[in-house]
Coordinates of C-alpha atoms and ligand atoms in Angstrom, one line a residue:
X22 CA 7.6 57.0 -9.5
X23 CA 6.6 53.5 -9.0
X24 CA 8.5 50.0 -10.4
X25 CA 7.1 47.0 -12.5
X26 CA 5.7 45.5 -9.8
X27 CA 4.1 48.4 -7.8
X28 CA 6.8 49.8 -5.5
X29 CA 8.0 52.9 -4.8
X30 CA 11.4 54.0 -6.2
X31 CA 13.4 57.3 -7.1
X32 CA 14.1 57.8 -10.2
X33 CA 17.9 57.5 -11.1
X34 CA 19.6 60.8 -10.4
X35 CA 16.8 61.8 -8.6
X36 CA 17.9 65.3 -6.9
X37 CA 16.0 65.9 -3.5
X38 CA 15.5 70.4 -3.6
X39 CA 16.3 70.1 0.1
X40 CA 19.5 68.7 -0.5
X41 CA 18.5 66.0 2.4
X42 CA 17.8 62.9 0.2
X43 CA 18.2 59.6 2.4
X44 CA 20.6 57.3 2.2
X45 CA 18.0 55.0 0.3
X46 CA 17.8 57.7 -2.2
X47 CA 21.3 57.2 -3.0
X48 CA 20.8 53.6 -3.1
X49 CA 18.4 54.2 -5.7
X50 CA 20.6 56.1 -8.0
X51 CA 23.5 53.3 -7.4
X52 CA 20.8 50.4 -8.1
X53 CA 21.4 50.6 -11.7
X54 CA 24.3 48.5 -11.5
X55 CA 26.3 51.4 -13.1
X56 CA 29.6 52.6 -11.0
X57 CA 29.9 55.7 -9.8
X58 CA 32.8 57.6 -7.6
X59 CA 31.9 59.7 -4.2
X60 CA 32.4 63.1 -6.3
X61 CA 30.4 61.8 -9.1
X62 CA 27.4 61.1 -6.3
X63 CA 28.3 64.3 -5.1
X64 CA 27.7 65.6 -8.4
X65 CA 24.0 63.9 -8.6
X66 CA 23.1 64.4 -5.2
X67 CA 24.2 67.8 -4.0
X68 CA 25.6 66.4 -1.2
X69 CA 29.1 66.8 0.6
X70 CA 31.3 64.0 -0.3
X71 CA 32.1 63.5 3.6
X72 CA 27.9 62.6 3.9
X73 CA 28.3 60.4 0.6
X74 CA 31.2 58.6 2.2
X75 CA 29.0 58.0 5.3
X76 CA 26.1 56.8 3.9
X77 CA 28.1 54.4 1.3
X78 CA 29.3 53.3 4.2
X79 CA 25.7 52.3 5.7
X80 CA 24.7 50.7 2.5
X81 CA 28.3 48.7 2.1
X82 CA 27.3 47.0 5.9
X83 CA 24.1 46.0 4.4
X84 CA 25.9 44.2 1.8
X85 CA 23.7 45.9 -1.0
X86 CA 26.7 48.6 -2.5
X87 CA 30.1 47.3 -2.9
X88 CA 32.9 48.8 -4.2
X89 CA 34.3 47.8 -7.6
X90 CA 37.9 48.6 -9.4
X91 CA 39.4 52.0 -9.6
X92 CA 37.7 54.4 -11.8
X93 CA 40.6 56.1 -14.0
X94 CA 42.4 59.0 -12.2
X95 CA 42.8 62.2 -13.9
X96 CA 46.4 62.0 -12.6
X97 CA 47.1 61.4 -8.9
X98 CA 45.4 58.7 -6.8
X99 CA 43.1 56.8 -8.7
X100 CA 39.3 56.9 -7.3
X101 CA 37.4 54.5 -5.8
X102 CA 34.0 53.4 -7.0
X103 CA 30.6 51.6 -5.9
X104 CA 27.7 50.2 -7.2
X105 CA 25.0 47.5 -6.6
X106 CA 26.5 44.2 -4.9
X107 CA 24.6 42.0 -7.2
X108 CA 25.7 38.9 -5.0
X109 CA 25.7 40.6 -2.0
X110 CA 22.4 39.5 -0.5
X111 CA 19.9 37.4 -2.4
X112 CA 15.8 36.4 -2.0
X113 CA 13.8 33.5 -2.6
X114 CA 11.3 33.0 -5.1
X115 CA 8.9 30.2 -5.4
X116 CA 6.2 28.8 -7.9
X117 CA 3.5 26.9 -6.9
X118 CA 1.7 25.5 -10.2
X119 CA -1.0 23.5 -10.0
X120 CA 1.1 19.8 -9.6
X121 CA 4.5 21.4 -9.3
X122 CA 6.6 23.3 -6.7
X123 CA 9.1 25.1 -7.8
X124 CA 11.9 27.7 -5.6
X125 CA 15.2 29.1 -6.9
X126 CA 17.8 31.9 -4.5
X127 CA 18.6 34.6 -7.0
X128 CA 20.9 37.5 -6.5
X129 CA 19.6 41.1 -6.4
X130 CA 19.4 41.6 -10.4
X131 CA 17.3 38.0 -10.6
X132 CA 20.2 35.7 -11.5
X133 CA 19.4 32.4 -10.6
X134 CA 22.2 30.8 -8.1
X135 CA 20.8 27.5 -7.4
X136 CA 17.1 26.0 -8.2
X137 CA 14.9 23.0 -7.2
X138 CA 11.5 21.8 -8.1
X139 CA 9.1 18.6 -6.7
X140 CA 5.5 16.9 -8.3
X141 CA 3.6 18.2 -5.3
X142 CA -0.1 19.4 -6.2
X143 CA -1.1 22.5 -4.7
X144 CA -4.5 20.4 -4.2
X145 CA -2.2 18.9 -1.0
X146 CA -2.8 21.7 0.8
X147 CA -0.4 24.4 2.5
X148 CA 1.1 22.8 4.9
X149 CA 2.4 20.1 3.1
X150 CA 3.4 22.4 0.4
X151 CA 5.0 25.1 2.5
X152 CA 6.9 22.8 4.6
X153 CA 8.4 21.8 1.6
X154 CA 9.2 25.5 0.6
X155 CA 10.5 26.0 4.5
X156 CA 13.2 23.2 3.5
X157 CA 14.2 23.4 0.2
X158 CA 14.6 27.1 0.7
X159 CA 16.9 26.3 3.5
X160 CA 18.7 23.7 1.2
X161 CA 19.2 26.2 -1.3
X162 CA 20.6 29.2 0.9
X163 CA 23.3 26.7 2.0
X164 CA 24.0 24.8 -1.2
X165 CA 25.1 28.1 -2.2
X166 CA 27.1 28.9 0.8
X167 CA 24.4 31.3 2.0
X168 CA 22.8 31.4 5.7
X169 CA 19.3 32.4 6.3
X170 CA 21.0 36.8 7.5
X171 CA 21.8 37.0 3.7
X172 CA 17.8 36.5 2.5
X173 CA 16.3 39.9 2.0
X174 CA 12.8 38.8 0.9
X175 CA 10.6 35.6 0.3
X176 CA 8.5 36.1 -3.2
X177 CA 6.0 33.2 -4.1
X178 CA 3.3 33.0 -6.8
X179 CA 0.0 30.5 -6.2
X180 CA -2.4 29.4 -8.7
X181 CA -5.5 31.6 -8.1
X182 CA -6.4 34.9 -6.8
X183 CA -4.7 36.5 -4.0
X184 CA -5.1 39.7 -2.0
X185 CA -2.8 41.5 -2.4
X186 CA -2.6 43.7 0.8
X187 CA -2.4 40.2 3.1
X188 CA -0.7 38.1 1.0
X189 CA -3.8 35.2 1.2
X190 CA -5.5 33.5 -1.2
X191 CA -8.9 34.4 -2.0
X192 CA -11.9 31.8 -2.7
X193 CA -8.9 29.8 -4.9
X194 CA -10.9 27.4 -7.0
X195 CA -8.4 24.4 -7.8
X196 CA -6.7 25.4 -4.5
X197 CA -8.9 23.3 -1.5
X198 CA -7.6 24.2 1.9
X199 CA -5.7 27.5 0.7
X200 CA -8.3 29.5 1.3
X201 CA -7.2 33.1 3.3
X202 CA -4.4 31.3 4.7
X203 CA -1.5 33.4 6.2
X204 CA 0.9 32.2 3.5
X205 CA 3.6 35.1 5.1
X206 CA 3.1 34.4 8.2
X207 CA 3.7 29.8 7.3
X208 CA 7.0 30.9 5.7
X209 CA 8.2 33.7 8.2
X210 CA 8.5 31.1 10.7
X211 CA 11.3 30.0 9.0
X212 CA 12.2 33.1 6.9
X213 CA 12.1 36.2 9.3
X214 CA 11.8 38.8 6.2
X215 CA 9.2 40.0 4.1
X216 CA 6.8 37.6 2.3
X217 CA 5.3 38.6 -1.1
X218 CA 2.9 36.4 -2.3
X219 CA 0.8 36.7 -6.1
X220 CA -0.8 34.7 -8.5
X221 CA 0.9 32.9 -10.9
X222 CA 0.0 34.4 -14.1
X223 CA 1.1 38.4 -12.5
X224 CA 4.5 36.7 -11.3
X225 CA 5.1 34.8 -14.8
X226 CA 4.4 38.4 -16.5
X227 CA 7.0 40.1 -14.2
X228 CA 9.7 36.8 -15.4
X229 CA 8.7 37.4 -18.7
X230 CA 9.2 41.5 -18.8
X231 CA 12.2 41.1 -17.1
X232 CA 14.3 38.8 -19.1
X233 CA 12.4 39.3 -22.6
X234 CA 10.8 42.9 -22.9
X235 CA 12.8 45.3 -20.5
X236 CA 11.5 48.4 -22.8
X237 CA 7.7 47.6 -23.0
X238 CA 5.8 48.9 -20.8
X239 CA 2.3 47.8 -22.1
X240 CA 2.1 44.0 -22.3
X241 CA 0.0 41.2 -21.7
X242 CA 0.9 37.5 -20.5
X243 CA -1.3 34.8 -21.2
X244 CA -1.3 31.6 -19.6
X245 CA -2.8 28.7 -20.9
X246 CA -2.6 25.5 -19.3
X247 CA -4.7 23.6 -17.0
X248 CA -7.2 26.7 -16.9
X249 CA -6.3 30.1 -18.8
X250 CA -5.4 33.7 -17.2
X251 CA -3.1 36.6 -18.0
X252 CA -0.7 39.2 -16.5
X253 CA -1.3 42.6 -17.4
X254 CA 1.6 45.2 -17.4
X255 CA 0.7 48.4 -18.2
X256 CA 2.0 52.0 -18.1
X257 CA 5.3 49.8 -16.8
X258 CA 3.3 49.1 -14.1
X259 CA 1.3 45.4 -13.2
X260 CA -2.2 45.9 -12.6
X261 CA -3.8 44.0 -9.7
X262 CA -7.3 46.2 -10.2
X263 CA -8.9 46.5 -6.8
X264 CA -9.3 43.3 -5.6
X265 CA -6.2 42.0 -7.7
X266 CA -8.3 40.1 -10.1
X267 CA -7.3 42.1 -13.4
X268 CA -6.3 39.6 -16.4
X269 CA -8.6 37.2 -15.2
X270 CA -10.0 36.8 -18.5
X271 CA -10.6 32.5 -18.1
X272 CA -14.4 32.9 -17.5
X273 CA -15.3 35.5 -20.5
X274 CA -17.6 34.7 -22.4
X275 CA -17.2 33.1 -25.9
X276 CA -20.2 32.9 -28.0
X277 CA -19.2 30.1 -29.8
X278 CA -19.0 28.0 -26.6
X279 CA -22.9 28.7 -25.9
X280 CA -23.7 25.7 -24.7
X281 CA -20.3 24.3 -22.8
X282 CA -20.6 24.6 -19.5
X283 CA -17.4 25.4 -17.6
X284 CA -16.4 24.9 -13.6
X285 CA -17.2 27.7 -12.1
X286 CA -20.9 27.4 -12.7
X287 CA -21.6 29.7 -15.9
X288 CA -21.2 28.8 -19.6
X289 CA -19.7 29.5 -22.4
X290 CA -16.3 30.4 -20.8
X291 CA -12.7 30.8 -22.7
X292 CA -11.9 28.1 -20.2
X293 CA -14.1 25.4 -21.2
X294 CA -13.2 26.2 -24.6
X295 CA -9.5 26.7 -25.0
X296 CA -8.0 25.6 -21.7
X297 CA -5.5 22.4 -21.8
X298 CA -8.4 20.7 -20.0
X299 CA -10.9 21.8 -22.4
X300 CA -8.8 20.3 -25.4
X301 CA -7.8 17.1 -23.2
X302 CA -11.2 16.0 -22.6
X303 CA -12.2 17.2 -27.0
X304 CA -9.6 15.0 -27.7
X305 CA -10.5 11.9 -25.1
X306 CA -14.3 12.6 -26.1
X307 CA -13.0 11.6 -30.1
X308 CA -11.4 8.6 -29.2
X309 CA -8.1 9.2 -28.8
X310 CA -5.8 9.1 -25.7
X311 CA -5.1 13.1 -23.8
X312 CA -5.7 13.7 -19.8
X313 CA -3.5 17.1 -19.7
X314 CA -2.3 20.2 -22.0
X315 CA 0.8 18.3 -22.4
X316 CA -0.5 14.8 -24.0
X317 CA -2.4 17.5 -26.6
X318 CA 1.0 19.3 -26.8
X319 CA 1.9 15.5 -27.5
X320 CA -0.3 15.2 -30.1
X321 CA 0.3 18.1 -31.8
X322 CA 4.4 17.5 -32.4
X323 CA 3.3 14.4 -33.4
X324 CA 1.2 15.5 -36.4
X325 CA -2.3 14.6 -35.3
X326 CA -4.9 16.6 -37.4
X327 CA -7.5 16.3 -34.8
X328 CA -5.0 18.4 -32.8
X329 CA -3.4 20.8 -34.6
X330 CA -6.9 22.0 -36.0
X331 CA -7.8 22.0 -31.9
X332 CA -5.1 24.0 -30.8
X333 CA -5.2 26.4 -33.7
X334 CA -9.2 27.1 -32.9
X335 CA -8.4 27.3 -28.9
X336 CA -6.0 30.2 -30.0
X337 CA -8.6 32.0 -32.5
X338 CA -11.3 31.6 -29.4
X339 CA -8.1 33.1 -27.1
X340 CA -8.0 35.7 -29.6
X341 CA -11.1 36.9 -29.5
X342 CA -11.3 38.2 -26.1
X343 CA -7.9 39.6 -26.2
X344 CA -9.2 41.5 -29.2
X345 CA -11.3 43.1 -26.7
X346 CA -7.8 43.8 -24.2
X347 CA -5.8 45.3 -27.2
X348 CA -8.8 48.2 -27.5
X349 CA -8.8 48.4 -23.4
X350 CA -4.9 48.7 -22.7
X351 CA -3.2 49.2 -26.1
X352 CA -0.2 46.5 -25.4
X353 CA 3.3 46.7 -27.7
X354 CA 3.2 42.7 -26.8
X355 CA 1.1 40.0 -25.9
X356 CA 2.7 37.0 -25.0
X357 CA 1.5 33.7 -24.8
X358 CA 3.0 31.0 -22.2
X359 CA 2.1 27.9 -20.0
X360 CA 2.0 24.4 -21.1
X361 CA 0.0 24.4 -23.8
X362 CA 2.3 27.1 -25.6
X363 CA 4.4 24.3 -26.1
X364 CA 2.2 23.8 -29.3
X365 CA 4.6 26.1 -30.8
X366 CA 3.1 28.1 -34.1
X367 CA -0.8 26.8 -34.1
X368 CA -1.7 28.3 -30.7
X369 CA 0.2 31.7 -31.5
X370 CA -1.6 31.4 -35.5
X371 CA -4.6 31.3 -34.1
X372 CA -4.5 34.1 -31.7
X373 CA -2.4 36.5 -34.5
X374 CA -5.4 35.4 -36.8
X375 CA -8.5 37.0 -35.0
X376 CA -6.5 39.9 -33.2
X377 CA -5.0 41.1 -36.4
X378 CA -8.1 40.8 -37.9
X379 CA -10.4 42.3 -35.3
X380 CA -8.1 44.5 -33.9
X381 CA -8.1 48.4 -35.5
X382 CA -4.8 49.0 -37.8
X383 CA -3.4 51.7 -35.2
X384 CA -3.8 49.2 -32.0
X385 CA -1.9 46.8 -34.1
X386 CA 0.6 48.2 -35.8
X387 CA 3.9 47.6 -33.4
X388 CA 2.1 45.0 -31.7
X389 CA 3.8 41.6 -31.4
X390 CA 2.3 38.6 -30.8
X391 CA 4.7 35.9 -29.7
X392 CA 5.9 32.4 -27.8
X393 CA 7.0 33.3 -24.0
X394 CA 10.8 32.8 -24.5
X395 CA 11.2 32.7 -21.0
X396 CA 9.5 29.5 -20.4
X397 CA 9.2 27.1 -17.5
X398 CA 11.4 29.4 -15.3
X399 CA 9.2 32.7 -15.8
X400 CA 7.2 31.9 -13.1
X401 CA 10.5 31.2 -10.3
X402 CA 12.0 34.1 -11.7
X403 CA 9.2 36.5 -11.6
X404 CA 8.5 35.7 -8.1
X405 CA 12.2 36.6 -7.5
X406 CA 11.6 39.4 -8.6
X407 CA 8.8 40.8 -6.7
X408 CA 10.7 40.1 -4.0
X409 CA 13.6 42.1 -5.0
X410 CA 11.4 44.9 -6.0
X411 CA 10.1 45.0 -2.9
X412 CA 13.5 44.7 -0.6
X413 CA 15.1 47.3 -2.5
X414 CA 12.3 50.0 -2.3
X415 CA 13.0 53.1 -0.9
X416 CA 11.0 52.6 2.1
X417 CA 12.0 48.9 2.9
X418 CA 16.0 50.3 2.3
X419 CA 15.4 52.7 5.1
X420 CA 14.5 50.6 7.0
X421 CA 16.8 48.4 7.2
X422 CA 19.4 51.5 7.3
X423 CA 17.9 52.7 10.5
X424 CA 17.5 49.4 11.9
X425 CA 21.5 48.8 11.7
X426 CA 22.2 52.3 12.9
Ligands
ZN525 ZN1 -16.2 29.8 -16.1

């Protein structure tokens, strides 16, 4: 079985036949957080306690299994037991937004330890950005009294697509200078561990799942901002699609937008129609005073008509090509985020208006349609956490096992 994010993993209590199962496979049983004794492993495993002792043993030097209390005794000694070390190592995740930078050490269940964020416009290029993530990083490893041996992974979303298998950007359209750059190999010259790297929206999804909808395994994250985009979990799974542009949904076509041309060339796109931008430059066009999605968001709080009835038709043109993903993928809940979610109930109105409508009764029966309650910090936090899913795999656990053998 595979993880949220796309790793491998054994399913908890996962019994190997040959009665050889790794010692990462008894990691993956203890990475539940749950405590568990040496003859209750036994128990799972099959294996002789004397082997369980050995390999608790491996994973306890790795700082990643600790052991916790006394379970109670059924009379005599009581029993020692281990589970995850939450704070035992951590990993860094980073966000790079469109003018913002933002990086955060977590531990291994995605608990923030210390955070930091700067105004610096991706359009800056990676170097200057990455030399800031280099730093800060740093900063934040010893701010909380960590040293760069404790980092397991580096996770770190960008705003536009990225391949997946290299970790570069690919043909990023507000990202000048990004293009294919070895992002991985920038940061492991600081950071000598893995480097994930994803777009923003997939990473924001992954936040959002984990803090907000840990059961639902079919969901879709939309961002809408600067430009628009979504995260698509389904199955429990995030789908890159081959070339990991799945959820790019910006540049669909939206009939009533015929005639508007957007910036990538074509017309009629959700982007040059519901974006923050697209509003921003309605509202300028009228007269009145918006350069971002936050002077609409602005706007709207403040009661302007012009606004509200902007914002409430950006989320019915939203809505009409997520129609079209409830009757591909079948989601339990769509959620929508970025800054121009800010607008609160007009945006979501909009949306719930045309997909309820549109939608067939069955596809929308259980499905919610809400506000990300994550906010700002789903981005920092799901970047975390594709570097956690990715340092605790199976594979990358034994590796690191037979490394310190
Ligand atoms: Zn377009």
């Amino acid at each position: 079985m595979t993880d949220v994010s796309g790793e491998m993993t054994v399913e908890s209590g996962h019994v190997n036949p040959l009665g050889s199962s790794a010692t990462s496979d008894l990691f993956q049983i203890l990475r539940d957080g749950k405590p568990r004794t040496r003859t209750e492993l036994a128990a799972i495993t099959g294996l002789a306690r004397s082997t369980i002792g050995l390999r608790i043993d491996a994973l306890m030097r790795l700082g990643l299994v600790g052991a916790i209390g006394d379970a109670v005794s059924t009379g005599g000694r009581p029993s020692a037991q281990f589970a995850l070390a939450a704070s035992g190592r951590v990993v860094l995740g980073v966000d790079v937004g469109a003018s913002h930078v933002r990086a955060a050490i977590s531990d291994l269940t995605g608990r923030i330890l210390a955070e930091e964020a700067a105004p610096i416009p991706v359009s800056e290029g990676p170097e200057r950005v990455l030399s800031w993530v280099a730093a800060t990083g740093t900063g934040l490893l010893e701010r909380t009294g960590r040293t760069i041996d404790d980092l397991l992974a580096v996770g770190i979303g960008v705003p536009g697509p990225v391949e997946h298998s290299t970790g570069r950007p690919a043909n990023p359209p507000i990202m000048p200078g990004w293009d294919r750059f070895d992002i991985p190999g920038r940061l492991q010259a600081t950071f000598a561990v893995p480097v994930l790297v994803d777009n923003d929206v997939n990473i924001m999804a992954l936040g959002e799942r984990e803090l907000a909808w840990p059961d639902a395994s079919h969901l879709i994250f939309v961002k809408v901002a600067t430009g628009i985009g979504s995260g698509v979990i389904s199955g429990g799974l995030l789908q890159r699609g081959a070339q990991g542009t799945a959820g790019d949904i910006g540049h669909v076509y939206v009939a009533r937008g015929k005639d508007v041309p957007c910036h990538c060339g074509n017309r009629g796109c959700l982007e040059a129609l519901a974006s923050g931008r697209a509003l921003a430059k309605a509202m300028t066009a009228s007269g009145l005073e918006a350069g971002s999605s936050q002077d609409v968001v602005d706007l709207v709080k403040a009661g302007n008509l012009e606004a509200i009835q902007a914002v409430r038709q950006a989320g019915r043109d939203i809505g009409e090509v997520l129609t079209t993903c409830v009757s591909l993928i079948n989601p339990s809940a769509i959620v929508i985020g970025g800054a121009l979610a800010q607008a609160g109930e007009h945006l979501i109105a909009g949306v719930r208006e045309v997909v309820y409508t549109r939608s067939m009764p069955l596809a929308t029966e259980h499905l919610q349609i809400t506000q990300s309650r994550v906010g700002p910090d789903a981005g920092v936090l799901g970047a975390c956490m594709l570097a956690i899913h990715h340092a605790l795999s199976p594979d990358r656990v034994e590796a690191m096992v037979l490394g310190a053998a």
